[in-house]
Coordinates of C-alpha atoms in Angstrom, one line a residue:
Chain A
M1 CA 0.2 -0.4 0.2
F2 CA 2.4 2.4 1.0
R3 CA 5.0 3.3 -1.7
N4 CA 7.6 3.9 0.6
Q5 CA 8.1 3.6 4.6
Y6 CA 11.2 6.3 5.0
D7 CA 8.8 9.5 4.1
T8 CA 6.7 10.0 7.1
D9 CA 9.0 12.9 8.1
V10 CA 11.5 15.0 6.9
T11 CA 14.1 14.0 9.4
T12 CA 14.3 10.4 8.1
W13 CA 16.6 9.2 6.0
S14 CA 16.2 6.2 3.9
P15 CA 19.1 3.8 3.4
A16 CA 20.1 5.2 0.4
G17 CA 20.9 8.3 1.6
R18 CA 17.7 10.4 0.7
L19 CA 15.3 12.8 2.0
F20 CA 12.1 11.8 0.7
Q21 CA 10.3 14.5 2.1
V22 CA 12.4 17.1 0.9
E23 CA 12.4 15.9 -2.2
Y24 CA 8.5 15.6 -2.7
A25 CA 9.2 19.8 -1.7
M26 CA 11.0 20.1 -4.5
E27 CA 8.6 18.0 -6.9
A28 CA 6.2 20.9 -6.0
V29 CA 7.7 22.9 -7.6
K30 CA 8.1 21.4 -10.9
Q31 CA 3.8 21.7 -10.1
G32 CA 3.5 25.0 -10.7
S33 CA 3.7 27.2 -13.8
A34 CA 6.6 28.5 -14.8
C35 CA 9.0 31.3 -13.5
V36 CA 12.1 32.3 -15.3
G37 CA 14.9 35.2 -14.1
L38 CA 18.3 36.3 -16.4
R39 CA 20.2 39.1 -15.9
S40 CA 23.1 40.8 -17.8
R41 CA 25.7 43.1 -15.4
T42 CA 23.2 45.8 -14.5
H43 CA 20.0 44.8 -14.7
A44 CA 18.1 41.4 -13.6
V45 CA 13.9 40.0 -15.1
L46 CA 11.8 38.1 -13.7
A47 CA 9.0 36.7 -15.8
A48 CA 6.5 34.6 -14.9
A49 CA 3.8 32.0 -16.6
N50 CA -0.1 33.3 -15.4
K51 CA -2.3 30.3 -15.0
A52 CA -5.6 30.4 -14.2
A53 CA -6.8 27.4 -11.0
S54 CA -9.8 27.1 -13.0
E55 CA -11.6 28.8 -15.9
L56 CA -13.6 30.5 -13.2
S57 CA -11.4 31.9 -10.9
S58 CA -8.0 34.5 -12.3
H59 CA -4.7 33.7 -12.2
Q60 CA -2.1 34.2 -8.6
R61 CA 0.3 36.7 -8.4
K62 CA 4.0 34.5 -9.0
V63 CA 5.9 37.8 -9.1
F64 CA 6.5 40.5 -5.3
R65 CA 8.4 43.0 -5.1
V66 CA 10.6 42.8 -1.9
A67 CA 12.4 46.2 -2.3
D68 CA 13.2 48.4 -4.3
H69 CA 16.5 47.0 -5.8
A70 CA 14.8 43.4 -5.0
G71 CA 11.8 40.9 -6.2
V72 CA 11.0 37.3 -6.1
A73 CA 9.4 35.1 -8.7
L74 CA 8.0 31.7 -7.4
A75 CA 6.5 28.5 -8.5
G76 CA 5.2 26.2 -6.3
L77 CA 2.9 26.8 -3.1
T78 CA 1.8 30.7 -3.8
A79 CA 0.4 30.5 -0.6
D80 CA 4.3 29.3 0.7
G81 CA 5.7 31.9 -0.9
R82 CA 3.6 34.7 0.0
V83 CA 5.0 34.0 3.3
L84 CA 8.6 33.8 2.7
S85 CA 8.4 37.1 0.6
R86 CA 6.5 38.9 3.5
F87 CA 9.7 37.5 6.1
L88 CA 12.2 39.1 3.0
R89 CA 10.5 42.3 2.8
S90 CA 10.8 42.2 6.5
E91 CA 15.1 41.4 6.0
C92 CA 14.9 44.4 3.6
I93 CA 13.4 46.9 5.2
N94 CA 14.7 46.3 8.6
H95 CA 18.5 46.3 7.3
A96 CA 16.9 49.6 5.7
F97 CA 16.9 50.9 9.0
V98 CA 19.4 50.4 10.4
Y99 CA 21.9 50.8 7.9
D100 CA 19.6 53.5 5.7
A101 CA 21.0 50.9 3.1
P102 CA 20.0 47.9 0.8
L103 CA 20.3 44.9 1.6
P104 CA 22.9 42.9 -0.5
V105 CA 21.6 40.5 -2.9
S106 CA 23.5 37.9 -1.8
R107 CA 22.5 38.1 2.1
L108 CA 19.3 38.5 1.3
A109 CA 18.7 35.0 -0.7
L110 CA 21.0 33.3 1.9
R111 CA 18.8 34.3 4.4
L112 CA 16.2 33.1 2.7
A113 CA 18.5 29.7 2.7
D114 CA 18.7 29.2 6.4
K115 CA 15.2 29.7 6.5
A116 CA 14.3 27.2 4.2
Q117 CA 16.9 24.8 5.7
V118 CA 15.8 24.8 9.2
C119 CA 12.4 23.1 7.7
T120 CA 14.6 20.0 6.4
Q121 CA 16.0 19.3 9.6
R122 CA 13.4 19.5 12.3
S123 CA 10.9 16.8 12.3
W124 CA 8.0 19.3 13.4
K125 CA 8.0 21.2 10.7
R126 CA 7.3 21.0 6.9
P127 CA 9.7 22.2 4.2
Y128 CA 8.2 25.3 2.1
G129 CA 6.6 23.7 -1.5
V130 CA 7.5 26.6 -3.3
G131 CA 10.6 27.6 -5.3
L132 CA 12.3 31.3 -5.7
L133 CA 13.6 33.6 -8.3
V134 CA 15.9 36.0 -6.2
A135 CA 16.7 38.8 -8.5
G136 CA 18.3 42.0 -7.6
L137 CA 20.6 44.9 -7.4
D138 CA 23.5 45.8 -5.1
E139 CA 27.5 47.0 -5.2
S140 CA 28.3 44.4 -7.4
G141 CA 25.7 44.8 -10.1
A142 CA 22.6 42.7 -10.8
H143 CA 22.5 39.2 -9.3
L144 CA 20.3 36.6 -9.8
Y145 CA 19.9 33.4 -7.5
Y146 CA 17.4 30.2 -7.5
N147 CA 16.3 29.1 -3.4
C148 CA 15.0 25.4 -3.3
P149 CA 12.9 24.3 -0.8
S150 CA 16.0 21.8 0.3
G151 CA 17.6 25.3 1.7
N152 CA 20.1 24.9 -1.2
Y153 CA 20.2 27.8 -3.2
F154 CA 22.5 29.1 -6.4
E155 CA 23.2 32.2 -8.7
Y156 CA 22.3 31.9 -11.8
Q157 CA 22.7 33.7 -14.8
A158 CA 20.2 32.9 -16.3
F159 CA 17.1 30.2 -14.6
A160 CA 13.7 28.6 -15.7
I161 CA 11.6 26.9 -12.5
G162 CA 8.1 25.4 -12.7
S163 CA 6.1 23.2 -15.1
R164 CA 7.6 22.4 -18.7
S165 CA 10.3 24.7 -17.5
Q166 CA 12.9 22.3 -19.0
A167 CA 12.0 24.0 -22.6
A168 CA 12.4 27.3 -21.0
K169 CA 16.3 26.7 -19.5
T170 CA 17.3 24.9 -23.2
F171 CA 16.3 27.7 -24.5
L172 CA 18.1 29.7 -22.1
E173 CA 21.1 27.6 -22.3
R174 CA 21.5 28.1 -26.0
R175 CA 21.9 31.7 -25.9
F176 CA 22.8 32.5 -22.1
E177 CA 26.5 33.6 -23.2
G178 CA 25.8 37.0 -24.3
Y179 CA 23.5 38.3 -21.6
N180 CA 26.2 40.1 -19.5
D181 CA 26.0 42.8 -22.2
Y182 CA 22.5 42.7 -23.1
T183 CA 20.5 46.1 -22.6
P184 CA 17.1 45.3 -20.5
E185 CA 14.9 45.5 -23.8
Q186 CA 16.1 42.0 -24.9
L187 CA 16.0 40.6 -21.3
I188 CA 12.2 41.1 -21.5
K189 CA 12.5 39.5 -25.2
D190 CA 14.6 36.7 -24.2
A191 CA 12.8 36.3 -20.9
L192 CA 9.1 36.3 -22.6
S193 CA 10.9 33.3 -25.5
A194 CA 11.8 31.6 -22.4
I195 CA 8.1 31.7 -21.0
K196 CA 6.9 31.2 -24.4
E197 CA 8.9 28.0 -24.3
T198 CA 6.7 26.6 -21.5
L199 CA 3.3 27.3 -22.6
Q200 CA 3.4 24.6 -25.5
G201 CA 2.0 25.8 -28.4
E202 CA -0.6 28.1 -26.4
K203 CA -0.3 31.5 -27.3
L204 CA 1.7 34.2 -25.4
T205 CA 0.0 37.2 -24.3
S206 CA -0.3 40.0 -22.3
S207 CA -2.8 38.8 -20.1
N208 CA -0.7 35.7 -19.0
C209 CA 2.5 36.7 -18.1
T210 CA 4.3 38.8 -16.1
V211 CA 7.3 40.6 -16.0
A212 CA 9.5 42.4 -13.5
I213 CA 12.8 44.5 -14.1
V214 CA 15.2 45.4 -11.8
G215 CA 18.5 47.7 -12.5
R216 CA 20.9 50.3 -12.7
K217 CA 21.7 53.0 -15.3
D218 CA 24.7 54.0 -16.8
D219 CA 24.7 57.0 -14.6
G220 CA 24.8 54.8 -11.2
T221 CA 20.9 55.9 -10.8
V222 CA 18.7 53.1 -9.4
E223 CA 15.8 51.5 -11.7
P224 CA 13.4 50.1 -8.9
F225 CA 12.2 46.7 -9.1
E226 CA 9.2 47.2 -11.1
M227 CA 6.4 45.1 -12.9
I228 CA 6.4 45.6 -16.4
D229 CA 3.2 47.2 -18.0
V230 CA 0.5 45.0 -19.6
K231 CA 0.5 47.4 -22.6
R232 CA 4.3 47.3 -23.3
I233 CA 4.3 43.4 -23.0
Q234 CA 1.7 43.4 -25.5
E235 CA 3.9 46.0 -27.7
I236 CA 6.7 43.9 -26.9
I237 CA 4.8 40.5 -28.2
D238 CA 3.7 41.6 -31.1
S239 CA 6.7 43.3 -32.5
M240 CA 9.1 39.7 -31.5
E241 CA 6.2 38.2 -33.7
A242 CA 6.6 40.3 -36.3
A243 CA 9.8 40.2 -36.7
E244 CA 9.5 36.1 -36.2
E245 CA 7.2 36.1 -39.1
A246 CA 9.7 38.5 -41.7
P247 CA 13.0 36.9 -41.5
A248 CA 11.4 33.7 -41.6
A249 CA 9.7 33.4 -45.2
E250 CA 13.3 35.0 -46.3
A251 CA 15.5 32.5 -44.3
E252 CA 13.6 29.6 -45.8
S253 CA 16.5 28.8 -47.2
S254 CA 19.0 28.4 -45.4
S255 CA 16.8 26.7 -43.1
M256 CA 18.4 23.5 -43.5
Q257 CA 21.6 24.8 -41.2
E258 CA 19.2 26.1 -38.4
E259 CA 17.5 22.4 -38.3
D260 CA 21.4 21.0 -37.7
K261 CA 22.0 23.6 -35.0
G262 CA 18.5 22.1 -33.3
T263 CA 19.7 18.8 -33.1
D264 CA 22.8 19.8 -32.1
A265 CA 21.7 21.3 -28.3
A266 CA 21.6 18.6 -26.5
P267 CA 19.0 18.7 -24.0
M268 CA 19.1 19.1 -20.4
D269 CA 19.3 16.3 -17.8
I270 CA 18.2 17.6 -14.4
Chain B
M1 CA 41.7 49.0 18.1
R2 CA 41.5 48.9 22.5
F3 CA 42.9 52.0 24.8
G4 CA 43.9 49.5 27.3
S5 CA 43.2 45.6 28.8
D6 CA 40.7 46.1 31.2
S7 CA 43.2 45.5 34.7
D8 CA 44.6 48.9 34.0
Q9 CA 41.5 50.5 33.5
D10 CA 41.2 53.9 36.2
P11 CA 38.4 52.3 38.6
V12 CA 36.6 55.7 38.1
L13 CA 35.9 54.3 34.6
V14 CA 34.1 51.2 35.8
S15 CA 30.2 52.9 35.0
V16 CA 28.3 50.0 36.2
S17 CA 27.2 50.2 40.1
T18 CA 25.0 47.6 41.8
T19 CA 23.4 49.5 44.5
R20 CA 20.1 49.6 44.3
P21 CA 19.0 53.4 45.9
R22 CA 15.9 53.9 48.2
L23 CA 14.1 55.9 45.4
S24 CA 14.1 53.4 43.4
L25 CA 12.0 51.5 45.9
L26 CA 9.6 54.3 45.9
F27 CA 9.9 54.7 42.5
D28 CA 8.6 51.2 42.1
S29 CA 6.0 51.1 44.0
L30 CA 4.7 53.9 42.7
R31 CA 4.8 52.7 38.9
K32 CA 2.5 49.6 40.3
K33 CA 0.1 52.1 41.2
E34 CA 0.3 54.1 38.0
K35 CA 0.8 52.1 34.7
G36 CA 1.0 53.9 31.7
N37 CA 1.6 57.3 31.2
Q38 CA 4.8 57.6 33.9
N39 CA 7.0 60.4 32.7
K40 CA 3.8 62.8 32.1
S41 CA 2.0 62.7 35.0
R42 CA 5.4 62.9 37.4
R43 CA 5.9 66.1 34.9
D44 CA 2.9 67.2 35.6
E45 CA 2.9 66.6 39.4
A46 CA 5.9 68.5 39.3
D47 CA 4.4 71.5 37.9
R48 CA 1.4 70.6 40.6
S49 CA 3.6 71.4 43.4
I50 CA 3.2 74.8 43.0
A51 CA -0.2 75.4 42.4
P52 CA -1.9 72.2 43.6
E53 CA -5.4 71.0 42.0
P54 CA -7.8 70.2 44.1
N55 CA -9.6 67.7 41.7
L56 CA -7.8 64.5 42.0
N57 CA -7.9 61.1 40.6
P58 CA -7.2 58.3 43.4
S59 CA -3.4 57.9 42.0
E60 CA -2.9 61.4 41.7
R61 CA -3.9 61.8 45.6
E62 CA -1.4 58.7 45.8
I63 CA 1.4 60.8 44.5
E64 CA 0.4 64.1 46.1
R65 CA 0.7 61.9 49.6
R66 CA 3.9 60.6 48.5
K67 CA 5.0 63.9 47.8
K68 CA 5.0 64.9 50.7
S69 CA 7.7 62.7 51.6
N70 CA 11.0 64.7 50.5
L71 CA 12.1 62.1 49.1
F72 CA 10.1 62.0 46.1
E73 CA 10.7 65.4 46.1
E74 CA 14.4 64.7 45.3
E75 CA 13.8 62.6 42.1
I76 CA 11.6 65.4 40.8
M77 CA 15.0 66.8 41.1
A78 CA 17.5 64.8 39.5
W79 CA 14.8 64.5 36.5
Q80 CA 14.6 67.8 35.8
Q81 CA 18.6 67.5 35.9
P82 CA 19.2 69.9 32.6
M83 CA 21.7 67.1 30.4
D84 CA 24.4 69.5 29.5
G85 CA 26.6 67.9 30.4
S86 CA 27.7 69.2 33.9
H87 CA 28.5 67.2 36.5
A88 CA 25.4 67.0 39.4
S89 CA 28.1 65.5 41.8
G90 CA 26.7 64.8 45.1
S91 CA 23.0 65.0 44.1
K92 CA 20.7 62.4 42.8
A93 CA 21.3 62.7 39.3
A94 CA 21.7 59.2 39.0
A95 CA 18.3 57.8 38.2
A96 CA 17.5 53.9 38.4
V97 CA 14.7 54.2 35.9
A98 CA 17.9 52.8 32.4
D99 CA 17.5 49.2 34.0
G100 CA 15.5 46.6 36.1
P101 CA 15.7 47.1 39.6
G102 CA 18.9 46.0 40.9
T103 CA 21.3 47.8 38.7
Q104 CA 22.2 52.3 38.6
R105 CA 23.8 53.3 35.6
T106 CA 25.9 56.2 35.4
Q107 CA 23.9 58.4 33.4
Y108 CA 26.4 61.3 33.3
P109 CA 30.2 61.6 32.1
Y110 CA 32.7 61.1 33.7
V111 CA 36.1 61.1 31.5
T112 CA 35.5 63.3 29.0
G113 CA 37.3 64.0 25.5
S114 CA 36.9 67.8 24.1
S115 CA 36.4 68.5 21.0
I116 CA 36.7 66.9 17.2
I117 CA 37.3 68.9 13.6
A118 CA 36.1 67.7 10.8
L119 CA 36.0 68.7 7.3
K120 CA 35.7 67.0 3.4
Y121 CA 38.8 67.9 1.0
K122 CA 39.9 66.9 -2.5
D123 CA 40.8 63.5 -1.8
G124 CA 38.5 62.8 1.1
V125 CA 38.1 63.5 4.9
I126 CA 40.1 64.8 7.3
M127 CA 39.5 64.7 10.8
A128 CA 41.8 66.0 14.0
S129 CA 41.4 66.1 18.0
D130 CA 42.9 67.0 21.2
T131 CA 44.6 64.0 22.6
G132 CA 43.1 64.8 26.2
A133 CA 40.7 63.3 28.2
S134 CA 39.0 64.8 31.7
Y135 CA 38.4 63.7 35.1
G136 CA 35.4 65.8 35.5
S137 CA 37.5 69.2 35.1
T138 CA 40.8 68.0 36.0
L139 CA 42.8 67.1 32.9
R140 CA 43.6 63.9 33.7
Y141 CA 44.8 62.1 30.4
K142 CA 47.1 63.5 28.1
S143 CA 47.0 60.7 25.5
V144 CA 44.2 59.2 24.6
E145 CA 43.2 58.7 20.9
R146 CA 40.0 59.7 20.3
I147 CA 40.1 59.3 16.1
K148 CA 39.8 55.4 15.1
A149 CA 39.4 53.5 11.6
V150 CA 36.1 52.1 11.2
G151 CA 36.5 48.7 8.8
K152 CA 38.4 49.4 5.0
H153 CA 36.4 53.2 4.3
S154 CA 35.3 54.9 7.4
L155 CA 37.0 57.2 10.7
I156 CA 34.6 58.0 13.8
G157 CA 35.7 60.7 15.8
A158 CA 34.7 61.1 19.4
S159 CA 33.9 64.2 21.9
G160 CA 32.5 63.1 25.5
E161 CA 32.6 60.2 27.8
F162 CA 35.4 58.3 26.6
S163 CA 34.3 55.0 28.3
D164 CA 31.2 55.3 25.9
F165 CA 33.4 55.2 23.1
Q166 CA 35.1 52.7 23.7
E167 CA 31.7 50.9 24.0
I168 CA 31.2 51.8 21.1
L169 CA 34.1 51.2 19.2
R170 CA 33.1 47.5 20.9
Y171 CA 30.3 47.4 18.7
L172 CA 32.1 48.6 16.0
D173 CA 34.3 45.9 16.1
E174 CA 31.4 43.7 16.2
L175 CA 30.0 44.8 13.3
T176 CA 32.7 44.8 10.4
L177 CA 33.8 41.8 11.9
S178 CA 30.7 40.2 10.8
D179 CA 30.6 42.2 7.8
H180 CA 33.9 40.9 6.8
M181 CA 33.0 37.3 7.4
W182 CA 30.5 37.7 5.1
D183 CA 33.3 37.9 2.4
D184 CA 31.0 38.1 -0.2
G185 CA 32.6 41.8 -1.6
N186 CA 30.3 44.1 0.1
S187 CA 31.3 46.0 2.7
L188 CA 30.3 48.8 4.7
G189 CA 30.7 52.2 3.7
P190 CA 30.6 55.7 6.7
K191 CA 26.7 56.5 5.3
E192 CA 25.4 52.9 6.4
V193 CA 28.2 53.0 9.7
H194 CA 26.9 56.4 10.6
S195 CA 22.5 54.9 10.0
Y196 CA 24.4 52.2 12.1
L197 CA 25.7 55.1 15.2
T198 CA 22.6 57.2 14.9
R199 CA 20.3 54.0 16.0
V200 CA 22.3 53.0 18.4
M201 CA 22.6 56.2 20.0
Y202 CA 18.8 57.0 20.0
N203 CA 17.8 54.1 21.1
R204 CA 20.0 54.2 24.2
R205 CA 18.3 57.9 24.6
N206 CA 14.9 56.5 25.0
K207 CA 16.4 53.9 27.4
F208 CA 17.6 57.3 29.5
D209 CA 21.1 55.6 29.4
P210 CA 22.5 57.8 26.3
L211 CA 26.5 57.4 25.8
W212 CA 27.6 60.5 26.3
N213 CA 29.6 61.3 22.9
S214 CA 28.6 63.3 19.9
L215 CA 30.5 61.3 17.3
V216 CA 31.5 62.3 14.1
I217 CA 32.1 59.8 11.1
G218 CA 34.0 60.4 8.3
G219 CA 34.8 58.2 4.7
V220 CA 35.2 57.5 1.2
K221 CA 33.5 55.1 -1.0
K222 CA 33.2 53.7 -4.3
G223 CA 29.7 53.9 -5.4
P224 CA 27.9 53.4 -8.4
K225 CA 28.4 56.9 -8.8
G226 CA 31.7 57.0 -8.7
E227 CA 34.0 58.2 -4.7
E228 CA 31.7 59.0 -2.7
K229 CA 32.7 61.3 -0.1
Y230 CA 30.9 61.2 3.0
L231 CA 30.7 63.6 6.4
G232 CA 28.2 63.4 9.5
M233 CA 28.5 63.4 13.2
V234 CA 26.2 61.7 15.7
N235 CA 25.4 63.3 19.1
M236 CA 24.4 62.3 22.2
I237 CA 20.2 62.3 21.9
G238 CA 20.5 60.9 18.4
T239 CA 20.9 64.4 16.2
H240 CA 22.2 63.4 13.1
F241 CA 23.4 64.8 9.8
E242 CA 25.4 65.2 6.9
E243 CA 28.0 68.1 6.1
N244 CA 30.7 69.4 4.7
H245 CA 32.8 69.9 7.7
I246 CA 31.5 69.5 11.3
A247 CA 33.0 70.7 14.4
T248 CA 32.1 68.7 18.1
G249 CA 31.9 70.3 21.4
F250 CA 33.6 73.6 22.0
G251 CA 34.3 73.5 18.1
N252 CA 30.7 73.5 17.2
H253 CA 31.1 77.2 18.9
M254 CA 34.5 78.3 18.0
A255 CA 35.8 76.4 15.2
I256 CA 32.6 76.6 12.7
P257 CA 32.6 80.0 12.2
I258 CA 36.2 79.8 10.8
L259 CA 35.6 76.6 9.1
R260 CA 32.2 78.5 7.2
T261 CA 34.2 81.2 5.9
E262 CA 37.7 79.1 4.6
W263 CA 36.6 76.0 3.6
R264 CA 36.4 74.9 -0.1
E265 CA 35.3 71.4 -1.5
D266 CA 38.5 71.5 -3.7
M267 CA 41.7 72.0 -0.5
T268 CA 44.5 70.2 -1.1
F269 CA 45.6 68.5 2.0
E270 CA 48.0 70.6 3.1
E271 CA 45.4 73.1 3.2
A272 CA 43.3 71.1 5.2
V273 CA 45.9 70.4 7.7
K274 CA 46.3 74.5 7.9
L275 CA 42.8 74.8 8.5
V276 CA 42.0 72.8 11.1
E277 CA 45.9 73.0 12.9
K278 CA 43.7 76.7 13.3
C279 CA 40.7 76.0 14.7
L280 CA 42.4 73.4 16.9
L281 CA 44.9 76.2 18.6
V282 CA 41.8 79.0 18.5
L283 CA 40.1 76.2 20.7
L284 CA 43.4 75.8 22.7
Y285 CA 43.4 79.1 23.2
R286 CA 40.0 79.0 24.3
D287 CA 39.0 75.8 25.7
R288 CA 40.0 75.4 28.9
S289 CA 39.7 71.5 28.4
S290 CA 42.1 70.7 25.6
I291 CA 45.8 70.5 25.8
N292 CA 48.4 71.0 23.3
K293 CA 48.7 67.9 21.5
F294 CA 47.0 67.0 18.8
Q295 CA 46.3 64.1 16.3
I296 CA 45.7 64.6 12.8
A297 CA 43.6 61.5 11.0
K298 CA 42.9 61.5 7.2
I299 CA 40.3 58.9 5.3
T300 CA 41.0 58.5 1.3
T301 CA 40.0 55.7 -1.2
E302 CA 43.8 54.7 -0.2
G303 CA 42.1 53.8 3.0
A304 CA 42.9 55.7 6.6
T305 CA 45.9 56.6 7.7
I306 CA 46.0 58.4 11.8
Y307 CA 49.4 60.7 12.2
P308 CA 51.6 60.5 15.8
P309 CA 50.7 62.8 17.8
Y310 CA 52.2 66.6 17.8
S311 CA 52.2 70.4 19.3
L312 CA 51.5 73.6 17.6
K313 CA 53.3 76.8 18.5
T314 CA 52.2 78.9 20.9
Y315 CA 52.2 82.5 21.7
W316 CA 50.4 84.0 24.8
G317 CA 51.9 86.9 24.6
F318 CA 48.2 88.8 23.2
A319 CA 47.1 91.9 24.9
A320 CA 44.2 89.9 26.4
F321 CA 46.0 87.0 27.4
E322 CA 47.8 89.6 29.1
N323 CA 45.3 90.4 32.1
P324 CA 42.4 89.0 30.9
A325 CA 40.3 90.5 34.0
Q326 CA 40.6 93.3 32.6
G327 CA 37.6 94.9 31.4
A328 CA 35.4 92.0 32.4
V329 CA 33.5 93.8 35.1
G330 CA 32.7 91.2 37.9
S331 CA 35.2 88.6 37.0
W332 CA 38.3 88.4 39.1

């Protein structure tokens, strides 16, 4: 009847050295709708695919502003995600109160990871069922972190989480090497393309995605974390589609080479 | 970082005693009776002692009754001591309100340092002070360093209670150490240190147990908009601001006018030293608690440099110094 006798609480090891409850929590991240994040040296962009739970409901928010210099996108249990983003907000505001300066993103991500880790080592607790992409700005530039329910966290140039995020990851893997020098506009376009990959044929519109950006201008002034206006997203999507159609007709002759490239890209296997 | 080990400190620097004054017992019983607006009601009572109100509620009547005992009267007196740094020796100045029962903390300074002068110049910030510390009005210590480096980007200078400054340095040591241990390329700049100290100072003042200092924080740090010079101060009640030139203590009266007329943004280090020395000399002549042994420190992008102490040449032959009482009617 029971699949597993080692998964009744988080702190019990399996003989193979695994913590099943933690792995289930990580599975919850994969159930949520997709989120992507990517960054250049100066800007970081978060994007999420919005999916309504039913025909009759609206979708849940997936991207949250934490402070002027940082924000998160989440996949998994949104309720857990809101608790964590409230925690992040209070950490940031307390730091700002004492030091009159924004909390460095690396320290923000670490505090979040420490909080998640505690839940993997207490028998009366459960891990958070949410994965967070933390994007932000500090004195060393723009940063993107992925925080996992297991308490692990990683820094990325670009990353995707959530359902069908594999397609987005494959897309990002092909292109991430140029991201450091991307303009904000280019970052947004790639974020939208990556989200589009996760939709599997469903049409990408401004109503089924959210995009947010934070960064620093060349003169050093901060562009605070901000959701991008729906109208502007639609304009960008339209321009992307127009660009896709135009060269597609012209480049049909060279499509042989394109296809070769497509098969070369190794599928990411995680 | 330390000024001396704990063992060689003057016993008078130890600022916590464990006597429980009878006053505080009385005060405690009052506190139980009258929860809430302690401070206000006591002040009100003090006013009423001139013209007592006929209609008092029970708790006020109780206080009125207690007030007949001169113990309570004395406590009101203690509360109304001006916070101007004058030594209220022998009075009940140190009211036991700072901590729980059984602890009484010094609420007036014992060993104090005099002015700090600081200003921005072309490459950074320069800070100067003498190296004296007074025990009351006695010039008791002649070579204490009142300017210290904090982290990589900041200098701090302190007027006022010397042991409180040592405690502040301990806080800052802890802060910069833990900041360094993150090892993530981020570090506290002068602005962050200043803000932190502002919180500490204001918090302690609100506990009615202030750190009896005026602190000056100067520094340079590379920001997104290039090198940023910073100079700010915070005092014992938490008042804080940024300025191009700052002088604390007597310097606030004697040196600020000089700095206002002679300070420029693009001063070289040599010019800045000259200006600072002018201020220090005026203070040496006019501030009885200053001594002729000075220390200058600078902070630039290269880091902090604290120079060894030296003396300035004085000239006491001015007519006004020959017979200072002449023309000052009513003095001796």
